[in-house]
Short mmCIF file of C-alpha atoms in Angstrom, two decimals:
data_model
loop_
_atom_site.label_atom_id
_atom_site.label_comp_id
_atom_site.label_asym_id
_atom_site.label_seq_id
_atom_site.Cartn_x
_atom_site.Cartn_y
_atom_site.Cartn_z
CA MET A 71 -0.07 -0.01 0.09
CA ARG A 72 3.34 2.52 0.82
CA ARG A 73 3.92 1.86 -3.05
CA ALA A 74 0.46 2.81 -4.08
CA LEU A 75 0.19 5.99 -2.17
CA GLY A 76 3.83 6.97 -3.11
CA LEU A 77 2.57 6.61 -6.65
CA VAL A 78 -0.42 8.62 -6.28
CA GLU A 79 1.26 11.29 -4.71
CA ARG A 80 3.73 11.60 -7.27
CA PHE A 81 1.50 11.67 -10.10
CA ALA A 82 -2.44 12.75 -8.68
CA PRO A 83 -0.47 16.58 -9.56
CA THR A 84 -0.33 15.77 -13.15
CA ASP A 85 -3.04 14.87 -16.33
CA ILE A 86 -1.36 11.54 -16.69
CA PRO A 87 -5.06 9.20 -16.58
CA ILE A 88 -4.42 6.27 -13.84
CA LEU A 89 -5.97 2.81 -13.85
CA LEU A 90 -6.58 1.02 -10.68
CA VAL A 91 -6.61 -2.29 -10.70
CA GLY A 92 -7.41 -4.99 -7.58
CA GLU A 93 -10.63 -7.12 -6.11
CA THR A 94 -13.65 -5.28 -5.63
CA GLY A 95 -13.73 -3.58 -2.15
CA ARG A 96 -10.23 -3.37 -1.60
CA GLY A 97 -10.28 0.47 -1.27
CA LYS A 98 -10.39 2.06 -5.33
CA ASP A 99 -12.94 4.53 -4.77
CA LEU A 100 -11.11 6.07 -1.75
CA LEU A 101 -7.45 6.12 -3.50
CA ALA A 102 -9.52 7.72 -6.40
CA GLN A 103 -11.02 10.21 -3.68
CA GLU A 104 -7.62 11.03 -3.03
CA ILE A 105 -6.16 11.55 -6.11
CA HIS A 106 -8.44 13.88 -6.72
CA ARG A 107 -7.57 15.94 -3.58
CA LEU A 108 -4.17 15.82 -4.52
CA SER A 109 -4.49 16.79 -7.87
CA GLY A 110 -5.12 20.66 -7.08
CA ARG A 111 -7.94 20.64 -9.95
CA GLU A 112 -10.96 23.19 -9.59
CA GLY A 113 -13.60 20.91 -10.84
CA GLU A 114 -16.16 18.25 -8.65
CA PHE A 115 -15.22 14.50 -8.41
CA VAL A 116 -17.71 12.70 -10.26
CA ASP A 117 -17.97 9.04 -9.62
CA VAL A 118 -19.77 6.69 -11.89
CA ASN A 119 -20.28 2.80 -11.24
CA CYS A 120 -20.13 2.02 -14.63
CA GLY A 121 -21.71 -1.80 -13.77
CA ALA A 122 -24.36 0.28 -12.65
CA LEU A 123 -25.79 1.94 -15.17
CA PRO A 124 -28.50 0.77 -17.46
CA ARG A 125 -27.35 -0.86 -21.07
CA ASP A 126 -29.74 1.49 -23.23
CA LEU A 127 -29.15 4.91 -21.33
CA VAL A 128 -24.78 4.68 -21.12
CA GLU A 129 -24.37 7.06 -23.94
CA GLY A 130 -27.28 9.49 -22.16
CA GLU A 131 -25.56 9.41 -18.58
CA LEU A 132 -21.98 9.42 -19.71
CA PHE A 133 -22.88 12.23 -22.27
CA GLY A 134 -25.90 14.01 -22.24
CA HIS A 135 -28.69 14.29 -24.47
CA ARG A 136 -30.98 16.65 -25.66
CA ARG A 137 -34.60 16.75 -25.19
CA GLY A 138 -36.37 14.43 -27.73
CA ALA A 139 -33.10 12.62 -28.58
CA PHE A 140 -34.85 8.71 -27.40
CA THR A 141 -38.12 8.04 -26.47
CA GLY A 142 -37.81 9.27 -22.76
CA ALA A 143 -35.95 12.53 -23.17
CA THR A 144 -38.32 14.80 -21.71
CA ARG A 145 -35.83 17.15 -21.30
CA ASP A 146 -31.94 18.29 -22.13
CA ARG A 147 -29.69 16.19 -19.96
CA ARG A 148 -26.06 17.19 -18.63
CA GLY A 149 -23.72 14.16 -18.97
CA LEU A 150 -21.59 12.97 -16.29
CA VAL A 151 -18.64 13.68 -18.39
CA THR A 152 -19.46 17.03 -18.87
CA ALA A 153 -20.35 17.45 -15.11
CA ALA A 154 -16.38 16.33 -14.10
CA ASP A 155 -15.27 19.55 -16.73
CA ARG A 156 -12.24 20.96 -14.57
CA GLY A 157 -12.23 18.08 -12.17
CA THR A 158 -11.91 13.87 -12.47
CA LEU A 159 -14.00 11.76 -13.73
CA PHE A 160 -14.08 7.66 -11.91
CA LEU A 161 -14.79 5.35 -13.82
CA ASP A 162 -15.55 2.36 -11.42
CA GLU A 163 -15.63 -0.85 -13.22
CA VAL A 164 -15.02 0.55 -16.25
CA VAL A 165 -14.92 -2.94 -17.98
CA SER A 166 -18.26 -3.23 -18.11
CA LEU A 167 -18.79 -0.46 -20.52
CA PRO A 168 -20.75 -2.20 -23.47
CA PRO A 169 -18.86 -1.95 -26.69
CA ASP A 170 -20.58 1.58 -28.10
CA GLY A 171 -20.13 3.18 -24.99
CA GLN A 172 -16.05 2.26 -25.22
CA ALA A 173 -15.86 3.41 -28.13
CA LYS A 174 -17.47 6.91 -27.61
CA LEU A 175 -15.20 7.44 -24.27
CA LEU A 176 -12.37 6.76 -26.75
CA ARG A 177 -13.31 9.42 -28.81
CA VAL A 178 -13.67 11.45 -26.06
CA LEU A 179 -10.48 11.16 -24.54
CA GLU A 180 -8.87 11.63 -27.83
CA THR A 181 -10.41 15.01 -28.72
CA HIS A 182 -11.35 16.32 -25.21
CA GLU A 183 -14.78 16.85 -26.88
CA VAL A 184 -18.42 15.64 -25.98
CA ARG A 185 -21.35 15.56 -28.19
CA ARG A 186 -24.68 15.19 -26.36
CA LEU A 187 -27.24 12.68 -28.20
CA GLY A 188 -29.73 14.46 -30.49
CA GLU A 189 -26.92 17.27 -30.78
CA SER A 190 -25.02 18.37 -33.69
CA HIS A 191 -22.24 20.52 -32.16
CA LYS A 192 -19.09 19.44 -29.45
CA GLU A 193 -18.52 20.81 -25.94
CA ARG A 194 -14.96 21.31 -25.57
CA VAL A 195 -14.30 19.57 -21.72
CA ASP A 196 -11.37 19.44 -19.47
CA ILE A 197 -11.47 16.14 -16.85
CA ARG A 198 -9.07 13.82 -15.32
CA VAL A 199 -9.59 10.21 -15.62
CA VAL A 200 -9.30 7.13 -12.74
CA ALA A 201 -10.52 4.37 -14.02
CA ALA A 202 -10.97 1.33 -11.54
CA ALA A 203 -10.96 -2.70 -12.68
CA GLN A 204 -10.40 -6.01 -11.21
CA GLU A 205 -7.63 -8.38 -12.12
CA GLY A 206 -8.78 -9.60 -15.07
CA VAL A 207 -8.72 -7.07 -17.06
CA LEU A 208 -6.23 -8.04 -18.85
CA ALA A 209 -8.16 -11.29 -19.75
CA GLN A 210 -11.08 -9.02 -20.88
CA MET A 211 -8.84 -7.64 -23.54
CA LYS A 212 -7.70 -10.72 -25.13
CA LYS A 213 -11.84 -12.04 -24.95
CA GLY A 214 -12.39 -8.89 -27.23
CA ALA A 215 -14.64 -7.79 -24.31
CA PHE A 216 -13.01 -4.69 -23.32
CA ARG A 217 -10.58 -2.47 -26.13
CA ARG A 218 -7.06 -2.25 -26.11
CA ASP A 219 -7.24 1.21 -27.28
CA LEU A 220 -9.02 2.11 -24.66
CA TYR A 221 -7.24 0.62 -22.02
CA GLN A 222 -4.43 2.23 -23.40
CA ARG A 223 -5.67 5.71 -22.90
CA LEU A 224 -6.64 4.68 -19.49
CA ALA A 225 -3.59 2.99 -17.91
CA GLY A 226 -1.01 5.90 -18.44
CA ILE A 227 -0.14 4.59 -14.92
CA VAL A 228 -1.57 1.31 -13.32
CA ILE A 229 -1.37 0.63 -9.80
CA GLU A 230 -2.57 -2.57 -8.57
CA LEU A 231 -3.90 -3.46 -5.21
CA PRO A 232 -3.58 -6.70 -3.41
CA PRO A 233 -6.05 -7.85 -1.01
CA LEU A 234 -5.86 -6.56 2.35
CA ARG A 235 -5.59 -10.56 3.67
CA THR A 236 -1.70 -10.22 1.77
CA ARG A 237 -1.44 -6.88 3.64
CA ASP A 238 -1.33 -7.07 7.31
CA ASN A 239 0.74 -4.04 8.22
CA ASP A 240 -1.38 -1.90 5.66
CA VAL A 241 -5.04 -2.88 6.74
CA VAL A 242 -3.22 -0.53 10.39
CA GLU A 243 -1.95 1.98 8.44
CA ILE A 244 -4.94 2.31 6.52
CA ALA A 245 -7.50 2.23 9.55
CA ALA A 246 -5.30 4.96 10.85
CA HIS A 247 -5.79 7.13 8.00
CA LEU A 248 -9.71 6.66 8.03
CA LEU A 249 -10.01 7.35 11.57
CA ALA A 250 -7.58 10.20 11.34
CA ASP A 251 -10.16 11.79 9.10
CA THR A 252 -13.08 11.67 11.87
CA GLY A 253 -10.37 13.34 14.56
CA HIS A 254 -9.79 9.78 16.26
CA VAL A 255 -6.86 7.37 16.86
CA LEU A 256 -6.37 3.68 17.17
CA GLY A 257 -6.56 1.88 20.44
CA GLU A 258 -3.68 0.22 21.93
CA SER A 259 -5.10 -3.16 21.19
CA ALA A 260 -6.56 -2.51 17.67
CA PRO A 261 -3.61 -3.45 15.66
CA ALA A 262 -3.32 -6.68 16.83
CA VAL A 263 -7.41 -7.18 16.02
CA LEU A 264 -6.93 -5.66 12.82
CA ARG A 265 -4.06 -8.13 11.64
CA SER A 266 -5.65 -11.06 12.94
CA HIS A 267 -8.91 -10.51 11.01
CA SER A 268 -9.94 -12.14 7.57
CA TRP A 269 -10.76 -9.18 5.48
CA GLY A 270 -13.14 -10.70 3.35
CA GLY A 271 -15.26 -7.78 2.76
CA LYS A 272 -14.97 -3.87 1.93
CA ILE A 273 -12.63 -1.11 2.81
CA GLY A 274 -15.17 1.86 3.87
CA ARG A 275 -14.87 4.84 5.74
CA ALA A 276 -14.69 4.68 9.58
CA HIS A 277 -17.77 5.41 11.65
CA VAL A 278 -17.40 5.64 15.39
#
């Protein structure tokens, strides 16, 4: 984890895209938020769970649409990509994007322009992309389920996060870091308890 945090501190202030790779629930979202915090970018941190996007609405959700662009489009909608202008776009479970969505996302990353569904003109966007994927992303590329050229665009820097069960000392550091946000510290017996736990679940913010 120290290596991962070192890479975050080094590359967060740049515009280089970062791909976080690891099992589900290993704190990739928290690391993405830390990258945004350290980036100094003025815009918002926009969190997109690509796996939860309805497949028939992916383009409208990501890139926006005009009223009447399709059945059910009763008003103009600003896309999530545009909402991240001058900020950070976090694409969680990015491999879940369908082929059409992958192709259009690649085009946006190449041109820095977004065209909403139903519009003819494009809008310029300044976004920093942080993406997250599970460890099988390379296998998904080999199967043709994920575009290699999109992977290359997203993987400017790849940060791998091994499971917590293999990172006894890291667990203590992570817990101390999360507690610090609440103004609390670990008790004397806490490190031993944390190291003895199997850690099959997710990392989350501490509530005390």
